[in-house]
Amino acid sequence: MINTKNPVVAVAGATGAVGLEMLKVMEQRGFPASEVRALASARSVGRRLTYAGAGATGTDSAKDGYVEVAELTSEAFEGVDIALFAAGGDRSMEFRQAVASAGAVMVDNSSAFRMDKDVPLVVPEINPEDISWHQGVIANPNCSTIQLTVVLAALAKLAPLKRVVCSTYQAASGAGAAAMDELYNQAQQFLNDEPLTIDKFAHQLAFNCIPQIDIFLEDGSTKEEWKMVVETQKILHNPNLNLAISCVRVPVLRCHSESVNVEFEQAVSVEEARTALENAAGIMLTDDPSQKEYPMPGLLSGTDDVYIGRLRKDSSVAHGLAFWCVADQLRKGAALNAVQIAELLL
């Protein structure tokens, strides 16, 4: 039984982009931890990570608090109540039993367990009730899936969904901190007319778009596209929902964007959709074409909401709407959603 008042929280993969953001989100939201353990590989042991929230190990002052990195080992979870994992799927699978043996709950950001039948896949604004049947692991969905489902769930309250077509414009942050550095470096190299260093992506990302995220499957889709389909169906409890997904990596540092077309079983007006989205938790409407107002990824870094703009009728089908969607991949797409799940556990 976890301590639901002042839990001990471990962040595995604390020195990575998502792990650092988890610490930041916990601090900003005042998560009531009695202790926070930052866990990472042996080479990061002793590193101090800025964290002035509850459970910080720093003693200089509340403002200048920190947590000191310890090694990610099975023994590190003794006494832990909630383990937030942002260390990759291999590490999640490796330490699942250690977390369970410690009596803790793993909130995992990788794709390792998302489609397991005994693991809830949770977006707190949509299916918080699913955490009630967890067996020690709760999965954080794919970043692009999260922002899409937050909007689809709000619209599905107006009429049943029939078909969804979505093209993603995914930032470098989706591939981690090193990938963001590569985009920075490639941009400088390109402008200096130097050879480009290509490591984290299949091709040059600076001043380019790459229509591939993850590996290709036999049907010609990518694993990222497949994940968005099956995860959306699981989160919405709608296994028959038809989705067509195309995922593209774009030269943006943070915030994923999506162009979405939704077909409903019955008529839904733009006005009805606008009202539903305005009243939905976690959604911000930025939609005034007359003033050229719409969400843009370059301006929304560090935000928590899913931003919607360009809401309009899709005349290509009988009952269709189209919209543009932007969210910070490191916040709602990863760290924030995981911390919200941890808050549900309390």
XYZ file of C-alpha atoms in Angstrom:
346
model
C 0.000 0.000 0.000
C 1.529 3.279 -1.063
C 1.682 6.327 1.177
C -0.935 8.599 -0.373
C -0.270 11.632 1.817
C 3.498 12.125 1.591
C 4.857 9.502 -0.778
C 8.466 8.754 -1.604
C 8.879 9.329 -5.333
C 11.662 8.020 -7.554
C 12.355 9.507 -10.985
C 14.210 6.972 -13.124
C 16.065 8.569 -16.013
C 16.140 11.845 -14.101
C 18.965 13.398 -16.129
C 17.181 13.023 -19.490
C 14.898 15.589 -21.100
C 11.676 14.011 -19.782
C 13.130 13.180 -16.359
C 14.270 16.750 -15.819
C 10.838 17.961 -16.900
C 9.187 15.572 -14.422
C 11.135 17.182 -11.588
C 10.173 20.627 -12.841
C 6.483 19.706 -13.086
C 6.457 18.175 -9.594
C 8.023 21.323 -8.190
C 5.642 23.656 -10.013
C 2.543 21.683 -9.026
C 3.602 21.293 -5.406
C 3.594 17.503 -5.467
C 3.551 16.419 -1.786
C 6.542 14.081 -1.756
C 8.300 13.320 1.497
C 11.386 12.367 -0.499
C 12.370 12.564 -4.165
C 15.032 10.216 -5.505
C 16.690 11.064 -8.810
C 17.966 7.885 -10.443
C 20.171 7.541 -13.515
C 23.152 5.595 -14.844
C 26.375 5.247 -12.864
C 28.094 8.030 -14.812
C 25.605 10.591 -13.459
C 25.876 9.614 -9.786
C 26.488 12.631 -7.571
C 25.201 15.155 -10.074
C 22.922 17.750 -8.503
C 19.650 18.487 -10.259
C 17.796 21.691 -9.450
C 14.635 20.917 -7.511
C 13.137 23.103 -4.801
C 9.928 21.164 -4.266
C 8.824 18.974 -1.386
C 11.238 16.133 -0.810
C 14.300 17.986 -2.089
C 17.577 16.904 -0.554
C 19.169 20.322 -0.811
C 19.951 22.130 2.408
C 21.157 25.501 1.092
C 17.672 27.025 1.045
C 14.226 26.177 -0.252
C 14.909 28.273 -3.347
C 18.265 26.645 -4.067
C 17.273 23.067 -3.274
C 18.392 20.112 -5.313
C 18.245 16.372 -5.583
C 21.438 14.395 -5.918
C 21.500 11.644 -8.524
C 21.839 8.074 -7.313
C 22.430 5.002 -9.460
C 19.424 3.255 -10.977
C 19.557 -0.169 -9.309
C 16.986 -2.607 -7.943
C 17.869 -1.560 -4.389
C 17.118 2.094 -5.177
C 13.359 1.443 -4.966
C 13.290 0.262 -1.366
C 10.810 2.473 0.481
C 9.552 4.085 -2.746
C 5.806 4.574 -3.259
C 5.681 5.899 -6.829
C 8.342 5.389 -9.501
C 8.171 7.719 -12.498
C 10.102 6.085 -15.342
C 11.654 8.029 -18.223
C 14.642 5.754 -18.798
C 13.517 3.901 -21.935
C 11.627 0.676 -22.473
C 14.547 -1.657 -21.765
C 15.111 -0.125 -18.335
C 11.386 -0.183 -17.571
C 11.219 -3.907 -18.305
C 14.444 -4.542 -16.402
C 13.259 -2.867 -13.200
C 9.531 -3.658 -13.255
C 9.907 -6.498 -10.776
C 12.124 -4.447 -8.462
C 9.503 -1.696 -8.344
C 6.747 -4.231 -7.681
C 8.786 -5.983 -4.980
C 9.231 -2.647 -3.232
C 5.444 -2.233 -3.140
C 5.617 0.802 -5.428
C 3.604 1.751 -8.504
C 5.477 2.351 -11.757
C 4.246 5.162 -14.007
C 6.092 4.360 -17.208
C 6.731 6.799 -20.044
C 8.036 4.199 -22.503
C 6.083 2.032 -24.923
C 7.103 -1.173 -23.100
C 3.748 -1.937 -21.453
C 1.209 0.314 -23.162
C -0.663 -2.431 -24.974
C -0.451 -5.043 -22.193
C -3.950 -6.064 -21.151
C -3.120 -5.767 -17.460
C -1.652 -2.251 -17.772
C -3.908 0.832 -17.862
C -3.013 3.437 -20.489
C -4.120 6.697 -18.925
C -4.765 10.301 -19.859
C -6.217 11.792 -16.650
C -8.650 14.109 -18.450
C -10.138 11.119 -20.297
C -9.994 7.807 -18.410
C -8.859 8.385 -14.805
C -11.032 5.480 -13.686
C -8.702 3.038 -15.437
C -6.035 3.391 -12.750
C -8.312 1.406 -10.437
C -7.345 -1.866 -12.137
C -3.578 -1.359 -12.326
C -1.373 -4.215 -11.140
C 1.701 -2.196 -10.284
C 2.237 -0.455 -13.633
C 0.405 2.437 -15.298
C 1.508 3.440 -18.783
C 1.942 6.971 -20.066
C 0.758 7.120 -23.703
C 2.737 8.240 -26.728
C 3.181 12.015 -26.739
C 1.263 12.546 -29.989
C -1.486 10.199 -28.833
C -2.012 12.205 -25.653
C -2.699 15.519 -27.354
C -4.909 13.890 -29.988
C -7.031 11.926 -27.520
C -7.594 14.891 -25.206
C -9.369 16.617 -28.099
C -11.122 13.536 -29.489
C -12.569 12.681 -26.079
C -14.082 16.151 -25.778
C -15.576 15.941 -29.271
C -16.866 12.385 -28.788
C -19.250 13.715 -26.148
C -21.109 15.499 -28.977
C -21.471 12.509 -31.310
C -19.837 9.118 -31.900
C -16.559 9.255 -33.801
C -16.484 7.438 -37.157
C -13.048 8.153 -38.627
C -9.979 10.222 -37.739
C -7.229 11.311 -40.135
C -4.184 12.853 -38.470
C -0.826 14.062 -39.745
C 1.735 14.885 -37.071
C 4.520 17.475 -37.179
C 6.770 16.206 -34.396
C 9.565 18.212 -32.810
C 13.112 17.045 -32.187
C 12.346 16.858 -28.461
C 10.372 13.686 -29.124
C 13.683 11.914 -29.706
C 15.336 13.263 -26.549
C 17.801 15.921 -25.445
C 20.581 14.694 -27.740
C 18.244 14.994 -30.714
C 17.480 18.600 -29.812
C 21.225 19.269 -29.658
C 21.630 17.685 -33.081
C 19.048 20.043 -34.578
C 20.876 23.025 -33.042
C 24.201 21.810 -34.378
C 22.875 20.966 -37.830
C 21.332 24.425 -38.179
C 24.684 26.037 -37.340
C 26.540 23.702 -39.686
C 24.071 24.364 -42.490
C 24.357 28.133 -42.150
C 28.158 27.869 -42.011
C 28.184 25.674 -45.126
C 29.770 22.832 -43.150
C 29.126 19.070 -43.414
C 26.130 18.075 -41.325
C 26.431 15.644 -38.424
C 23.617 13.085 -38.746
C 23.236 10.654 -35.857
C 19.877 10.710 -34.066
C 17.725 10.876 -37.203
C 17.699 8.950 -40.466
C 18.432 12.120 -42.428
C 19.219 15.801 -42.029
C 16.527 17.437 -39.887
C 17.626 21.087 -40.095
C 15.644 22.872 -42.835
C 14.010 19.560 -43.732
C 11.095 17.228 -42.879
C 11.484 13.478 -42.388
C 8.336 11.376 -43.072
C 9.513 8.574 -40.801
C 9.382 8.196 -37.028
C 10.447 4.790 -35.684
C 10.810 1.694 -37.869
C 8.674 0.683 -40.862
C 6.193 -2.175 -40.499
C 5.085 -4.711 -43.112
C 2.037 -2.679 -44.159
C 4.175 0.382 -44.963
C 3.228 2.340 -41.847
C 5.731 3.176 -39.130
C 5.648 1.900 -35.568
C 4.893 5.451 -34.365
C 1.810 5.549 -36.591
C 0.708 2.113 -35.390
C 1.155 3.194 -31.763
C -1.091 6.201 -32.248
C -3.842 4.016 -33.712
C -3.910 1.266 -31.089
C -3.264 3.590 -28.134
C -6.065 5.946 -29.149
C -8.475 3.031 -29.410
C -7.436 1.759 -25.965
C -7.639 5.136 -24.206
C -11.033 5.990 -25.718
C -12.334 2.441 -25.099
C -13.250 2.357 -28.790
C -11.485 -0.582 -30.504
C -13.471 -0.076 -33.714
C -12.517 3.548 -34.293
C -10.956 4.005 -37.744
C -7.760 6.069 -37.751
C -5.335 6.994 -40.528
C -2.077 8.421 -39.172
C 1.030 9.895 -40.820
C 3.937 10.927 -38.582
C 6.569 13.435 -39.707
C 9.630 14.809 -37.894
C 10.037 18.560 -38.419
C 12.830 21.021 -37.506
C 11.136 22.340 -34.363
C 12.808 22.042 -30.947
C 9.765 21.543 -28.718
C 6.015 21.078 -29.164
C 4.339 18.641 -31.511
C 1.675 19.806 -33.957
C -1.130 17.835 -35.592
C -3.480 18.447 -38.497
C -6.659 16.501 -37.730
C -9.841 15.672 -39.642
C -12.662 14.009 -37.693
C -15.715 12.359 -39.219
C -18.699 11.849 -36.910
C -21.650 9.467 -37.094
C -24.007 12.463 -37.034
C -23.870 16.189 -37.591
C -21.714 18.326 -35.282
C -21.516 22.058 -35.922
C -18.396 24.161 -35.575
C -20.178 26.144 -32.879
C -20.990 23.012 -30.863
C -17.424 21.832 -31.145
C -16.065 25.212 -30.118
C -18.211 25.257 -26.974
C -17.221 21.692 -26.071
C -13.525 22.433 -26.475
C -13.744 25.686 -24.523
C -15.306 23.803 -21.599
C -12.951 20.790 -21.708
C -10.181 20.363 -19.140
C -6.663 20.748 -20.489
C -7.658 22.414 -23.768
C -7.040 26.012 -24.803
C -8.715 27.466 -27.885
C -6.533 29.933 -29.800
C -8.620 30.461 -32.870
C -9.230 33.859 -34.440
C -8.372 33.754 -38.158
C -9.279 37.431 -38.597
C -6.367 38.322 -36.286
C -4.119 35.512 -37.590
C -4.339 33.824 -34.196
C -3.673 30.104 -34.089
C -1.333 27.916 -32.012
C 2.269 27.628 -33.193
C 4.881 25.257 -31.742
C 7.667 27.832 -31.638
C 5.673 29.975 -29.200
C 4.240 27.356 -26.819
C 7.305 25.763 -25.243
C 6.782 25.160 -21.530
C 2.977 25.243 -21.633
C 0.684 22.587 -20.213
C -2.499 22.750 -22.289
C -3.404 21.239 -25.644
C -3.938 24.210 -27.962
C -6.533 24.160 -30.745
C -6.927 26.488 -33.728
C -8.145 26.523 -37.338
C -11.371 24.821 -36.217
C -13.592 24.527 -39.277
C -16.009 22.343 -41.222
C -14.601 19.503 -43.307
C -16.839 19.505 -46.393
C -15.253 16.373 -47.885
C -17.456 14.134 -45.696
C -21.048 14.326 -44.489
C -20.277 15.098 -40.851
C -16.726 16.377 -40.599
C -14.589 18.887 -38.731
C -10.946 19.867 -39.148
C -8.568 21.515 -36.698
C -4.917 22.243 -35.871
C -3.504 21.040 -32.563
C -0.270 21.910 -30.687
C 1.107 20.707 -27.347
C 4.495 20.664 -25.631
C 5.784 17.118 -26.036
C 7.886 17.297 -22.866
C 5.037 18.658 -20.751
C 1.537 17.295 -21.501
C 3.040 14.815 -23.938
C 5.226 13.211 -21.269
C 6.180 14.666 -17.871
C 2.950 16.465 -16.980
C 0.735 13.521 -17.893
C 2.893 11.198 -15.778
C 2.756 13.514 -12.753
C -1.010 13.880 -13.192
C -1.269 10.082 -13.051
C 0.794 10.129 -9.851
C -1.604 12.724 -8.444
C -4.509 10.407 -9.241
C -2.806 7.697 -7.191
C -2.949 10.034 -4.187
